[in-house]
Coordinates of C-alpha atoms and ligand atoms in Angstrom, one line a residue:
M242 CA -92.1 22.8 -139.4
N243 CA -94.3 25.1 -137.4
I244 CA -93.0 28.5 -136.3
H245 CA -95.1 30.0 -133.6
T246 CA -95.5 33.7 -133.0
V247 CA -96.3 34.0 -129.3
D248 CA -97.7 37.2 -127.9
S249 CA -95.8 38.8 -125.1
T250 CA -95.4 42.0 -123.0
P251 CA -92.2 43.6 -121.7
F252 CA -90.6 42.7 -118.4
E253 CA -89.1 45.6 -116.5
G254 CA -85.4 45.7 -115.8
Q255 CA -83.9 43.6 -118.6
K256 CA -81.1 46.0 -118.6
P257 CA -77.6 44.9 -119.3
G258 CA -75.0 45.6 -116.5
T259 CA -71.2 45.4 -116.7
S260 CA -71.6 42.1 -118.5
V261 CA -75.1 42.1 -120.0
L262 CA -78.1 40.5 -118.4
R263 CA -77.6 38.8 -115.0
K264 CA -80.4 37.8 -112.7
R265 CA -81.5 35.0 -110.4
V266 CA -82.4 31.7 -112.0
T267 CA -85.9 32.1 -110.5
V268 CA -86.3 35.4 -112.5
F269 CA -85.1 33.7 -115.8
R270 CA -87.4 30.8 -115.3
Q271 CA -90.5 33.0 -115.4
A272 CA -92.6 32.2 -118.5
R273 CA -91.5 34.4 -121.5
Y274 CA -88.6 36.1 -119.6
L275 CA -85.8 34.4 -121.5
E276 CA -87.8 34.3 -124.8
N277 CA -88.4 38.1 -124.6
F278 CA -84.7 38.8 -124.1
I279 CA -83.6 36.6 -126.9
Q280 CA -86.2 38.0 -129.3
A281 CA -85.1 41.6 -128.3
L282 CA -81.5 40.6 -129.0
F283 CA -82.4 39.3 -132.5
N284 CA -84.5 42.5 -133.1
A285 CA -81.5 44.6 -132.1
I286 CA -79.1 43.0 -134.4
G287 CA -81.3 43.2 -137.5
G288 CA -82.8 39.7 -137.2
G289 CA -81.2 36.2 -137.6
E290 CA -81.8 35.5 -141.2
G291 CA -78.7 33.8 -142.8
K292 CA -76.5 34.5 -139.8
T293 CA -73.9 32.3 -138.2
L294 CA -74.0 32.3 -134.4
V295 CA -72.0 30.5 -131.6
V296 CA -73.9 29.3 -128.6
G297 CA -72.3 28.1 -125.4
C298 CA -73.0 27.7 -121.7
D299 CA -70.8 27.5 -118.6
G300 CA -72.7 24.4 -117.4
R301 CA -74.7 26.1 -114.7
F302 CA -78.3 25.2 -113.6
Y303 CA -81.0 26.0 -116.2
N304 CA -78.4 26.1 -119.1
Q305 CA -79.8 23.0 -120.7
E306 CA -83.4 24.2 -120.8
A307 CA -82.3 27.7 -121.9
I308 CA -80.1 26.4 -124.8
Q309 CA -82.9 24.4 -126.3
I310 CA -85.2 27.4 -126.2
I311 CA -82.4 29.5 -127.9
I312 CA -81.8 26.9 -130.6
R313 CA -85.6 26.8 -131.4
M314 CA -85.8 30.6 -131.4
A315 CA -82.7 30.9 -133.6
A316 CA -84.2 28.5 -136.1
A317 CA -87.4 30.5 -136.1
Q318 CA -85.4 33.7 -137.0
G319 CA -83.8 31.9 -140.0
V320 CA -80.3 31.6 -138.6
A321 CA -78.2 29.6 -141.1
R322 CA -75.6 28.0 -138.9
L323 CA -75.3 27.5 -135.2
L324 CA -72.1 26.3 -133.6
V325 CA -72.8 24.7 -130.2
G326 CA -70.3 23.1 -127.8
K327 CA -70.8 19.4 -127.0
S328 CA -73.4 19.2 -124.1
G329 CA -73.9 22.9 -124.8
L330 CA -70.6 23.7 -123.0
L331 CA -68.1 26.4 -124.0
S332 CA -65.9 28.6 -121.9
T333 CA -66.3 32.3 -122.5
P334 CA -62.8 32.5 -124.1
A335 CA -63.4 29.4 -126.2
A336 CA -66.7 30.9 -127.5
S337 CA -64.8 34.1 -128.3
N338 CA -62.3 32.1 -130.2
L339 CA -64.9 30.2 -132.2
I340 CA -66.7 33.4 -133.2
R341 CA -63.5 34.7 -134.6
K342 CA -62.3 31.5 -136.2
H343 CA -65.5 30.8 -138.0
K344 CA -66.2 34.5 -138.8
A345 CA -69.5 34.2 -137.1
D346 CA -71.9 37.1 -136.7
G347 CA -71.7 36.8 -133.0
G348 CA -72.4 34.5 -130.1
I349 CA -74.8 34.0 -127.2
I350 CA -73.0 33.0 -124.0
L351 CA -75.1 31.7 -121.1
S352 CA -73.2 32.3 -117.9
A353 CA -73.3 34.3 -114.7
S354 CA -69.5 34.1 -114.6
H355 CA -68.2 33.8 -111.0
N356 CA -71.7 34.0 -109.4
P357 CA -73.0 30.9 -107.6
G358 CA -75.3 28.6 -109.6
G359 CA -78.1 26.1 -108.8
P360 CA -81.9 26.6 -108.6
D361 CA -81.5 29.6 -106.2
G362 CA -78.2 30.8 -107.8
D363 CA -77.6 33.2 -110.7
F364 CA -78.0 33.0 -114.5
G365 CA -77.0 35.3 -117.2
I366 CA -76.9 36.0 -121.0
K367 CA -74.2 37.8 -122.8
F368 CA -74.1 38.7 -126.5
N369 CA -70.8 38.9 -128.2
G370 CA -70.3 40.6 -131.6
P371 CA -68.5 39.5 -134.7
N372 CA -65.1 40.5 -133.2
G373 CA -65.7 37.8 -130.5
G374 CA -66.0 40.4 -127.8
P375 CA -68.8 41.6 -125.5
A376 CA -71.4 43.7 -127.2
S377 CA -70.6 47.4 -127.3
E378 CA -72.5 49.9 -125.1
Q379 CA -74.5 50.8 -128.2
V380 CA -75.6 47.3 -129.0
S381 CA -76.4 46.6 -125.3
A382 CA -78.5 49.7 -125.3
A383 CA -80.3 48.7 -128.4
I384 CA -81.1 45.3 -126.9
Y385 CA -82.5 46.9 -123.8
H386 CA -84.5 49.3 -125.9
E387 CA -86.1 46.3 -127.7
T388 CA -86.9 44.6 -124.4
G389 CA -89.1 47.5 -123.5
R390 CA -91.2 47.3 -126.7
I391 CA -91.5 43.6 -127.2
R392 CA -95.0 42.4 -128.3
A393 CA -94.2 38.9 -129.5
Y394 CA -91.5 36.3 -130.0
R395 CA -91.0 33.6 -132.6
I396 CA -90.1 30.0 -131.8
L397 CA -90.0 26.8 -133.8
E398 CA -92.0 23.9 -132.6
A399 CA -89.5 21.0 -132.3
D400 CA -88.2 18.3 -130.0
D401 CA -85.0 19.0 -127.9
I402 CA -81.8 18.5 -129.9
A403 CA -79.4 15.9 -128.5
L404 CA -76.2 17.8 -127.7
G405 CA -74.3 15.0 -126.1
K406 CA -71.9 14.2 -128.9
P407 CA -70.3 16.0 -131.9
A408 CA -72.7 15.9 -134.8
E409 CA -74.3 18.0 -137.5
I410 CA -78.1 18.3 -137.4
T411 CA -80.5 20.2 -139.6
L412 CA -83.4 21.9 -137.9
D413 CA -85.7 23.5 -140.4
R414 CA -83.4 26.0 -142.3
T415 CA -80.7 25.9 -139.6
R416 CA -77.6 23.7 -139.7
I417 CA -76.5 22.9 -136.1
H418 CA -72.8 22.0 -135.6
I419 CA -72.2 20.3 -132.3
I420 CA -68.4 20.5 -131.7
N421 CA -65.7 19.5 -129.3
P422 CA -65.5 22.6 -127.1
V423 CA -61.8 22.2 -126.2
T424 CA -59.9 21.3 -129.4
D425 CA -59.9 24.7 -131.2
Y426 CA -59.0 26.5 -128.0
A427 CA -56.2 24.2 -127.0
D428 CA -54.8 24.5 -130.6
L429 CA -54.8 28.3 -130.3
M430 CA -52.9 28.1 -127.1
E431 CA -50.2 25.9 -128.7
T432 CA -49.6 28.7 -131.3
L433 CA -49.0 31.3 -128.6
F434 CA -46.9 29.4 -126.0
D435 CA -43.8 27.3 -126.0
F436 CA -45.4 24.0 -125.2
P437 CA -42.2 21.9 -125.7
R438 CA -40.3 24.1 -123.3
I439 CA -43.1 24.0 -120.6
R440 CA -43.4 20.2 -121.1
G441 CA -39.6 19.9 -120.7
M442 CA -39.7 21.7 -117.4
I443 CA -42.6 19.6 -116.1
E444 CA -41.2 16.3 -117.4
A445 CA -37.8 17.0 -115.8
G446 CA -39.8 16.4 -112.6
M447 CA -38.9 19.8 -111.2
F448 CA -42.2 21.4 -111.5
N449 CA -45.7 20.7 -110.1
I450 CA -48.9 22.5 -110.7
C451 CA -52.3 22.5 -109.0
F452 CA -55.1 23.9 -111.1
D453 CA -58.5 24.4 -109.3
A454 CA -61.3 24.3 -111.9
M455 CA -63.8 24.9 -109.0
H456 CA -66.3 22.5 -110.6
A457 CA -66.8 24.9 -113.4
I458 CA -66.1 25.1 -117.1
T459 CA -62.3 25.0 -117.2
G460 CA -62.0 21.4 -115.9
P461 CA -62.0 19.8 -119.4
Y462 CA -59.8 22.6 -120.9
A463 CA -57.2 22.4 -118.1
Y464 CA -57.2 18.6 -118.2
E465 CA -56.6 18.5 -122.0
I466 CA -53.9 21.2 -121.9
L467 CA -52.0 20.6 -118.7
E468 CA -52.3 16.9 -118.2
R469 CA -52.6 15.6 -121.7
R470 CA -50.6 18.1 -123.9
L471 CA -48.1 19.3 -121.3
G472 CA -47.6 16.1 -119.3
A473 CA -48.5 17.4 -115.9
L474 CA -49.1 14.7 -113.3
P475 CA -52.5 13.1 -113.1
G476 CA -54.6 14.9 -110.5
T477 CA -53.0 18.3 -111.4
V478 CA -56.5 19.6 -112.2
I479 CA -58.7 19.5 -109.1
N480 CA -62.5 19.9 -109.0
A481 CA -62.3 19.1 -112.7
T482 CA -65.9 18.0 -113.4
P483 CA -68.3 20.9 -114.3
L484 CA -71.3 20.7 -112.0
S485 CA -74.5 22.7 -112.4
D486 CA -74.2 24.1 -108.9
F487 CA -70.4 24.2 -108.9
G488 CA -70.5 21.7 -106.0
G489 CA -72.3 24.3 -103.9
G490 CA -69.3 26.6 -104.1
H491 CA -68.8 30.1 -105.3
P492 CA -66.8 29.7 -108.6
D493 CA -64.7 32.9 -108.1
P494 CA -61.0 32.4 -108.0
N495 CA -59.9 34.6 -105.1
L496 CA -58.4 33.9 -101.7
T497 CA -61.8 33.6 -100.1
Y498 CA -63.6 31.3 -102.4
A499 CA -60.8 29.2 -103.8
H500 CA -59.9 28.1 -100.2
E501 CA -59.1 24.5 -101.2
L502 CA -56.4 25.7 -103.5
V503 CA -55.1 28.2 -101.0
E504 CA -54.9 25.5 -98.4
I505 CA -52.8 23.3 -100.8
M506 CA -50.5 26.2 -101.7
N507 CA -49.9 26.9 -98.0
R508 CA -48.6 23.4 -97.2
P509 CA -44.9 22.7 -96.9
T510 CA -45.2 20.4 -99.9
A511 CA -47.0 23.0 -102.0
P512 CA -46.7 22.8 -105.8
D513 CA -44.7 25.4 -107.6
L514 CA -47.7 27.0 -109.3
G515 CA -51.3 27.2 -108.1
A516 CA -54.0 28.6 -110.3
A517 CA -57.8 28.7 -110.4
S518 CA -60.4 29.9 -112.9
D519 CA -64.1 30.9 -112.5
G520 CA -67.5 29.7 -113.6
D521 CA -67.1 30.5 -117.3
G522 CA -63.3 30.3 -117.5
D523 CA -62.3 33.9 -118.1
R524 CA -60.8 34.8 -114.7
N525 CA -57.6 33.5 -113.2
M526 CA -55.8 33.5 -109.9
I527 CA -52.1 32.8 -109.7
L528 CA -50.3 31.6 -106.6
G529 CA -46.8 30.6 -105.8
K530 CA -45.8 28.5 -102.8
R531 CA -47.4 30.4 -99.9
F532 CA -47.5 33.4 -102.1
F533 CA -50.4 35.3 -103.8
V534 CA -49.9 37.3 -107.0
T535 CA -52.4 40.2 -107.1
P536 CA -54.1 40.4 -110.5
S537 CA -52.8 44.0 -110.9
D538 CA -49.2 42.8 -110.4
S539 CA -49.9 39.7 -112.6
I540 CA -50.8 41.7 -115.7
A541 CA -47.8 44.0 -115.2
I542 CA -45.5 41.0 -114.9
L543 CA -46.9 39.4 -118.0
A544 CA -46.2 42.6 -119.9
A545 CA -42.7 43.0 -118.5
N546 CA -41.9 39.4 -119.5
A547 CA -43.8 39.1 -122.8
H548 CA -40.6 39.0 -124.8
L549 CA -40.0 35.5 -123.4
V550 CA -43.2 34.1 -124.9
P551 CA -43.3 33.2 -128.6
G552 CA -46.7 34.7 -129.3
Y553 CA -45.6 38.1 -128.0
R554 CA -41.9 38.0 -128.8
S555 CA -42.3 40.7 -131.5
G556 CA -43.3 43.3 -128.8
L557 CA -46.4 44.9 -127.4
A558 CA -48.2 47.7 -129.3
G559 CA -49.6 49.0 -126.1
V560 CA -51.4 47.9 -123.0
A561 CA -54.6 48.8 -121.1
R562 CA -56.1 48.4 -117.7
S563 CA -59.5 49.1 -116.2
M564 CA -59.5 52.3 -114.2
P565 CA -59.6 50.7 -110.7
T566 CA -56.7 48.3 -111.6
S567 CA -53.4 49.3 -109.9
Q568 CA -51.0 51.5 -111.9
A569 CA -48.3 48.8 -111.8
L570 CA -48.9 48.2 -115.5
D571 CA -48.4 51.9 -116.3
R572 CA -44.9 51.7 -114.9
V573 CA -44.0 48.8 -117.2
A574 CA -45.5 50.7 -120.2
A575 CA -43.6 53.8 -119.3
R576 CA -40.3 51.9 -119.1
F577 CA -41.0 50.3 -122.5
G578 CA -42.2 53.5 -124.1
I579 CA -45.5 52.1 -125.1
P580 CA -49.0 53.6 -124.4
C581 CA -51.1 52.4 -121.4
F582 CA -54.8 53.1 -121.7
E583 CA -57.2 53.5 -118.7
T584 CA -60.7 52.2 -119.5
P585 CA -63.9 51.8 -117.5
T586 CA -64.5 48.5 -115.7
G587 CA -65.7 45.7 -118.0
W588 CA -63.9 43.8 -120.8
K589 CA -66.0 45.4 -123.6
F590 CA -64.0 48.6 -123.3
F591 CA -60.9 46.9 -124.5
G592 CA -62.6 45.7 -127.7
N593 CA -61.9 48.8 -129.9
L594 CA -58.3 49.1 -128.6
L595 CA -57.6 45.5 -129.4
D596 CA -59.4 45.6 -132.8
S597 CA -57.5 48.7 -133.9
G598 CA -54.1 47.2 -132.9
K599 CA -53.5 49.9 -130.2
I600 CA -52.9 47.3 -127.5
T601 CA -51.7 43.8 -127.3
L602 CA -52.2 43.0 -123.6
C603 CA -54.9 44.1 -121.1
G604 CA -56.1 43.3 -117.6
E605 CA -58.4 44.1 -114.7
E606 CA -57.8 43.9 -111.0
S607 CA -60.8 41.5 -110.8
F608 CA -58.7 38.5 -111.8
G609 CA -58.9 39.1 -115.5
S610 CA -56.2 39.3 -118.1
G611 CA -56.0 38.7 -121.8
S612 CA -54.6 39.8 -125.1
D613 CA -55.4 40.3 -128.8
H614 CA -55.6 36.5 -129.3
L615 CA -59.3 36.8 -128.7
R616 CA -61.7 39.4 -127.3
E617 CA -62.5 38.1 -123.8
K618 CA -60.3 37.8 -120.7
D619 CA -58.9 34.3 -120.6
G620 CA -58.1 32.3 -117.4
V621 CA -56.3 29.3 -118.9
W622 CA -54.3 31.6 -121.2
A623 CA -53.0 33.6 -118.2
V624 CA -51.9 30.3 -116.5
L625 CA -50.0 29.2 -119.6
F626 CA -48.4 32.7 -119.9
W627 CA -47.1 32.3 -116.4
L628 CA -45.9 28.7 -117.1
N629 CA -44.1 29.9 -120.2
I630 CA -42.3 32.6 -118.2
L631 CA -41.5 30.1 -115.4
A632 CA -40.1 27.6 -118.0
V633 CA -37.7 30.3 -119.3
R634 CA -36.7 32.0 -116.1
R635 CA -36.6 28.8 -113.9
Q636 CA -37.2 30.9 -110.8
P637 CA -40.0 30.5 -108.2
V638 CA -43.2 32.6 -108.7
E639 CA -42.4 34.7 -105.6
Q640 CA -38.9 35.5 -106.8
I641 CA -40.2 36.7 -110.1
V642 CA -42.7 39.0 -108.4
R643 CA -40.1 40.4 -105.9
E644 CA -37.6 41.0 -108.7
H645 CA -40.4 42.9 -110.6
W646 CA -41.1 45.1 -107.6
A647 CA -37.4 45.8 -107.2
A648 CA -37.2 46.8 -110.8
F649 CA -40.4 48.9 -111.0
G650 CA -41.4 49.6 -107.4
R651 CA -44.4 48.1 -105.7
N652 CA -48.0 49.2 -106.0
F653 CA -49.6 48.0 -102.8
Y654 CA -53.2 47.3 -103.6
T655 CA -56.4 46.1 -102.1
R656 CA -60.1 46.0 -102.8
H657 CA -62.7 46.0 -100.1
D658 CA -66.2 44.8 -101.1
Y659 CA -69.4 45.5 -99.2
E660 CA -71.9 43.0 -100.7
Q661 CA -75.7 43.2 -100.5
V662 CA -76.0 46.7 -99.3
E663 CA -79.4 48.2 -99.5
S664 CA -79.5 49.9 -103.0
G665 CA -80.9 53.2 -101.6
I666 CA -78.2 53.5 -99.0
A667 CA -75.4 52.8 -101.6
A668 CA -76.8 55.2 -104.1
Q669 CA -77.1 58.0 -101.5
M670 CA -73.6 57.4 -100.3
M671 CA -72.2 57.6 -103.8
E672 CA -74.1 60.8 -104.5
E673 CA -72.8 62.5 -101.4
L674 CA -69.3 61.3 -102.0
R675 CA -69.4 62.6 -105.6
D676 CA -70.2 66.1 -104.3
R677 CA -67.5 65.9 -101.7
I678 CA -64.7 64.3 -103.8
T679 CA -64.9 66.8 -106.6
T680 CA -64.2 69.7 -104.2
L681 CA -61.1 68.2 -102.6
S682 CA -58.4 69.0 -105.2
G683 CA -55.4 70.6 -103.6
R684 CA -56.5 69.8 -100.0
K685 CA -54.4 67.8 -97.5
I686 CA -55.9 64.7 -96.0
G687 CA -53.6 63.2 -93.3
D688 CA -50.2 62.9 -94.9
Y689 CA -51.6 63.0 -98.4
K690 CA -52.2 65.9 -100.7
V691 CA -55.1 65.5 -103.2
A692 CA -54.1 65.8 -106.8
Y693 CA -57.5 65.3 -108.3
G694 CA -61.0 64.1 -107.3
D695 CA -63.4 63.2 -110.1
D696 CA -66.2 61.0 -111.4
F697 CA -64.3 59.0 -114.1
S698 CA -65.5 59.3 -117.6
Y699 CA -63.9 57.8 -120.7
Q700 CA -63.7 58.8 -124.3
D701 CA -63.0 55.8 -126.5
P702 CA -60.0 56.8 -128.6
V703 CA -61.3 54.8 -131.6
D704 CA -65.0 55.7 -132.0
Q705 CA -64.9 58.7 -129.7
S706 CA -67.9 57.5 -127.7
V707 CA -68.1 58.8 -124.1
T708 CA -69.0 56.7 -121.1
E709 CA -69.7 58.6 -117.9
H710 CA -70.0 57.9 -114.2
Q711 CA -67.6 55.0 -114.0
G712 CA -66.4 55.4 -110.5
L713 CA -65.2 58.1 -108.1
R714 CA -61.5 58.7 -108.1
L715 CA -59.4 60.4 -105.4
G716 CA -55.8 60.7 -106.6
F717 CA -53.0 61.9 -104.4
T718 CA -49.8 63.7 -105.4
D719 CA -47.6 60.6 -104.5
G720 CA -49.5 58.4 -106.9
S721 CA -51.7 56.8 -104.2
R722 CA -55.4 56.4 -105.1
I723 CA -58.8 55.6 -103.6
V724 CA -61.6 54.6 -105.9
F725 CA -65.3 54.1 -105.1
R726 CA -67.6 52.3 -107.4
L727 CA -70.8 50.3 -107.4
S728 CA -70.7 46.9 -109.0
G729 CA -72.7 46.3 -112.2
T730 CA -72.8 42.5 -112.0
G731 CA -74.6 41.8 -108.7
T732 CA -78.1 40.4 -108.7
E733 CA -79.3 41.5 -105.2
G734 CA -79.0 44.9 -103.6
A735 CA -75.8 46.9 -104.3
T736 CA -72.2 45.9 -104.0
L737 CA -69.9 48.7 -103.1
R738 CA -66.3 48.4 -104.1
I739 CA -63.5 50.5 -102.6
Y740 CA -60.1 50.2 -104.3
I741 CA -57.0 51.4 -102.5
E742 CA -53.5 51.8 -103.8
K743 CA -50.1 53.1 -102.7
Y744 CA -46.8 53.2 -104.6
I745 CA -43.6 52.4 -102.7
A746 CA -40.3 52.4 -104.6
D747 CA -38.0 51.4 -101.7
P748 CA -37.4 47.6 -101.9
A749 CA -36.7 47.6 -98.1
R750 CA -40.4 48.1 -97.6
H751 CA -41.7 45.6 -100.2
G752 CA -42.1 42.9 -97.6
E753 CA -44.8 44.8 -95.7
D754 CA -48.2 43.4 -95.2
T755 CA -50.7 44.9 -97.7
Q756 CA -53.5 45.8 -95.3
E757 CA -50.9 47.3 -92.9
A758 CA -49.1 49.3 -95.7
L759 CA -52.5 50.7 -96.8
K760 CA -53.9 51.3 -93.3
D761 CA -53.9 55.1 -93.4
L762 CA -55.5 55.2 -96.8
I763 CA -58.1 52.6 -95.8
E764 CA -59.0 54.8 -92.8
I765 CA -59.3 57.9 -95.1
A766 CA -61.6 55.9 -97.4
N767 CA -63.8 54.7 -94.6
K768 CA -64.0 58.1 -93.0
L769 CA -64.7 60.0 -96.2
S770 CA -67.5 57.7 -97.2
G771 CA -68.9 56.8 -93.8
V772 CA -69.3 53.3 -95.2
L773 CA -69.2 51.5 -91.9
T774 CA -71.9 53.7 -90.2
R775 CA -74.0 53.8 -93.3
T776 CA -74.1 50.1 -93.9
G777 CA -74.0 49.1 -90.2
R778 CA -71.2 46.7 -91.0
G779 CA -68.1 45.9 -89.0
G780 CA -66.0 45.7 -92.2
P781 CA -66.0 44.5 -95.8
T782 CA -67.6 41.2 -96.9
V783 CA -64.6 40.3 -99.1
I784 CA -61.1 41.7 -99.1
T785 CA -58.9 40.9 -102.1
Ligands
G1P509 C1 -66.9 42.7 -112.1 C2 -65.4 43.2 -112.2 C3 -65.1 43.7 -113.6 C4 -65.3 42.5 -114.6 C5 -66.8 42.1 -114.4 C6 -67.1 40.9 -115.3 O1 -67.7 43.8 -112.5 O2 -65.2 44.2 -111.2 O3 -63.7 44.0 -113.6 O4 -65.1 43.0 -115.9 O5 -67.1 41.7 -113.1 O6 -66.3 39.8 -114.9 P1 -68.5 44.7 -111.4 O7 -69.3 43.8 -110.5 O8 -67.4 45.4 -110.6 O9 -69.3 45.7 -112.1
ZN510 ZN1 -66.2 34.9 -115.7

C-alpha cells in the first residue's frame, strides 16, 4: 500500500487549552489542519511504530471524516493495533477504560465535550496517555511545539474502513479492532456498584429514574445499564439516540441546557432521580424531585457515603477537587481524617494523584466527578454511585442532601459565566484584578475580612511540576471565597467565570435561596471587577 508524505506548513494557534485542542468545525475542516495536528501528536510521542491506540468519537459532526483520516495516518506511522468503537463511537470514560484495560499506549478522543455540534458547531481532539487520562501539561506542550515546526505529514492511501459493526480488519501493518463500545464499560460498573440491590429497589416499583442523554454519547450506555441490566422502565433514558448536532441542543447537563429534564423533575409526578450527561459522557447533573444537587455538594456527598458502595467500602485514600470547586469536600475529608488536594481546573491535574494512590475520589464544580476506576470524570458512574447510595439509604435525594448539610454545614455556591466577551477586555480586566487582589490581604470589604488574595499556582505533589496563573482567589476569614478565572475551553472570545462561595453552619439557614444567600458576595465580586460596566452586560450569560 502507498504511504504518502504530504508537504505542509504550520497553522497558528493549535494550542491545547484546558482540554487539548478545541475549535470550530469550520477551522478543523480546512485542508491539512487536522492532519497537521495528528502528525504533531505522533511526533511528540515518539512516533506510532508498534503502538496500540484507542480511537473514539462522541458522535458529533465531522467525526466520521476525521476518524477515517486518523486511521489512515495511524497506519502510515506503523501503529500495530487500533481499538475503535463501533461506528467510531466511545464515551470519554469508556475510552479511558479501554486504554487501561488493553494496556494501550494512549488514545485519541474526538470530542468538544459539552460544546454544541453541527457544521457551525465545535470540534476537538484530545490525547490521553497510557494511564487513560488526559495528556499531561508536558505532553500537551510537546504536541503544541511540534505543530509549530511541522513540514509534512504521512498518510496511507486507502478506502474508508467500514466501522458499522464489530470486526477485525488489517490495514497495511495495522490491525483494527472494531468493538462494542458499551460492554467493557458496563462490566466495569458492575464491579463497583451493587447492581442486585439497585435492581431490587427499582423492581419493587418504588423508584423511577429519568436519564437525559441529550442526544449525545451516553444514550447507548445508559440504556444498556439502566434499562437492560438494572430493570428501569422502558423510556427511562430520554433523548437516547446520539445525533451529530445533538438535536440542535447544547449537550451540557446544567439547569439551563438540560431544560427538558428540569421540566420533568419539576412536575408533581417527577421521578425520584433525574440525571443528565454531556456530549462525550464525562459530566453529570443530579436532580431529586424539584431539587438540584450542586456538583460541589454531589462529590462531597459521594465521599461521605462511599462506605455504602462495594467498590469503595474499604475506604478512601484521599480526595481532591479543582480550586474553584466549593470547599464542601474539604469538610468531609477533615471529618474522615484524609487529605484533600486542591488542584487547578481540568481533569489532567488529578492524574498523578490517582496514579500514585494519594486519592480515590475527585471532582469539579463543572458537573464532573470520578474516581480511581479510570482517569476521566465519568457521568454514568456518578449516577450509579447515587443510585447505590439511594438503594441503601432508601431516602429521597433532597433528604440525603439536607442531612449532609446538617452534619457538615452548607457551602452555598454559585458560578456566574460571562460568555463571548471580547478577549482584550477580559484580559485587561484580569490583569487589573490581579494587581488589586494581591494587595487586599487583611483589608475589610463590607462585612468580610480578606484572609488572602492571590493568583493560584499549584505544585504537583508527585512530580513537583508547577502550574501558574490558574485563577484569582479572594479568600475571607469566615471561609467565604470569590474566584475569577478565564475559561480554557471556549472557541470564541473569552468566557469569564466568577465563582462565589459562603459557608453557613446553622441548619436554620440552609433553606435560603442560593443567589440570595450569596448576594453581598456577588455584589463585592461585581464591584471589584467592574464586570458589568466592562462587558456592557446586564448580568451573566449562565448562572449555575
Ligand atoms: C471547563 C470546566 C472544567 C473542566 C473542563 C473540561 O473548563 O470549568 O472544570 O475540566 O471544562 O470539561 P474551562 O472552560 O473552565 O477552562
Ligand atoms: Zn465532556
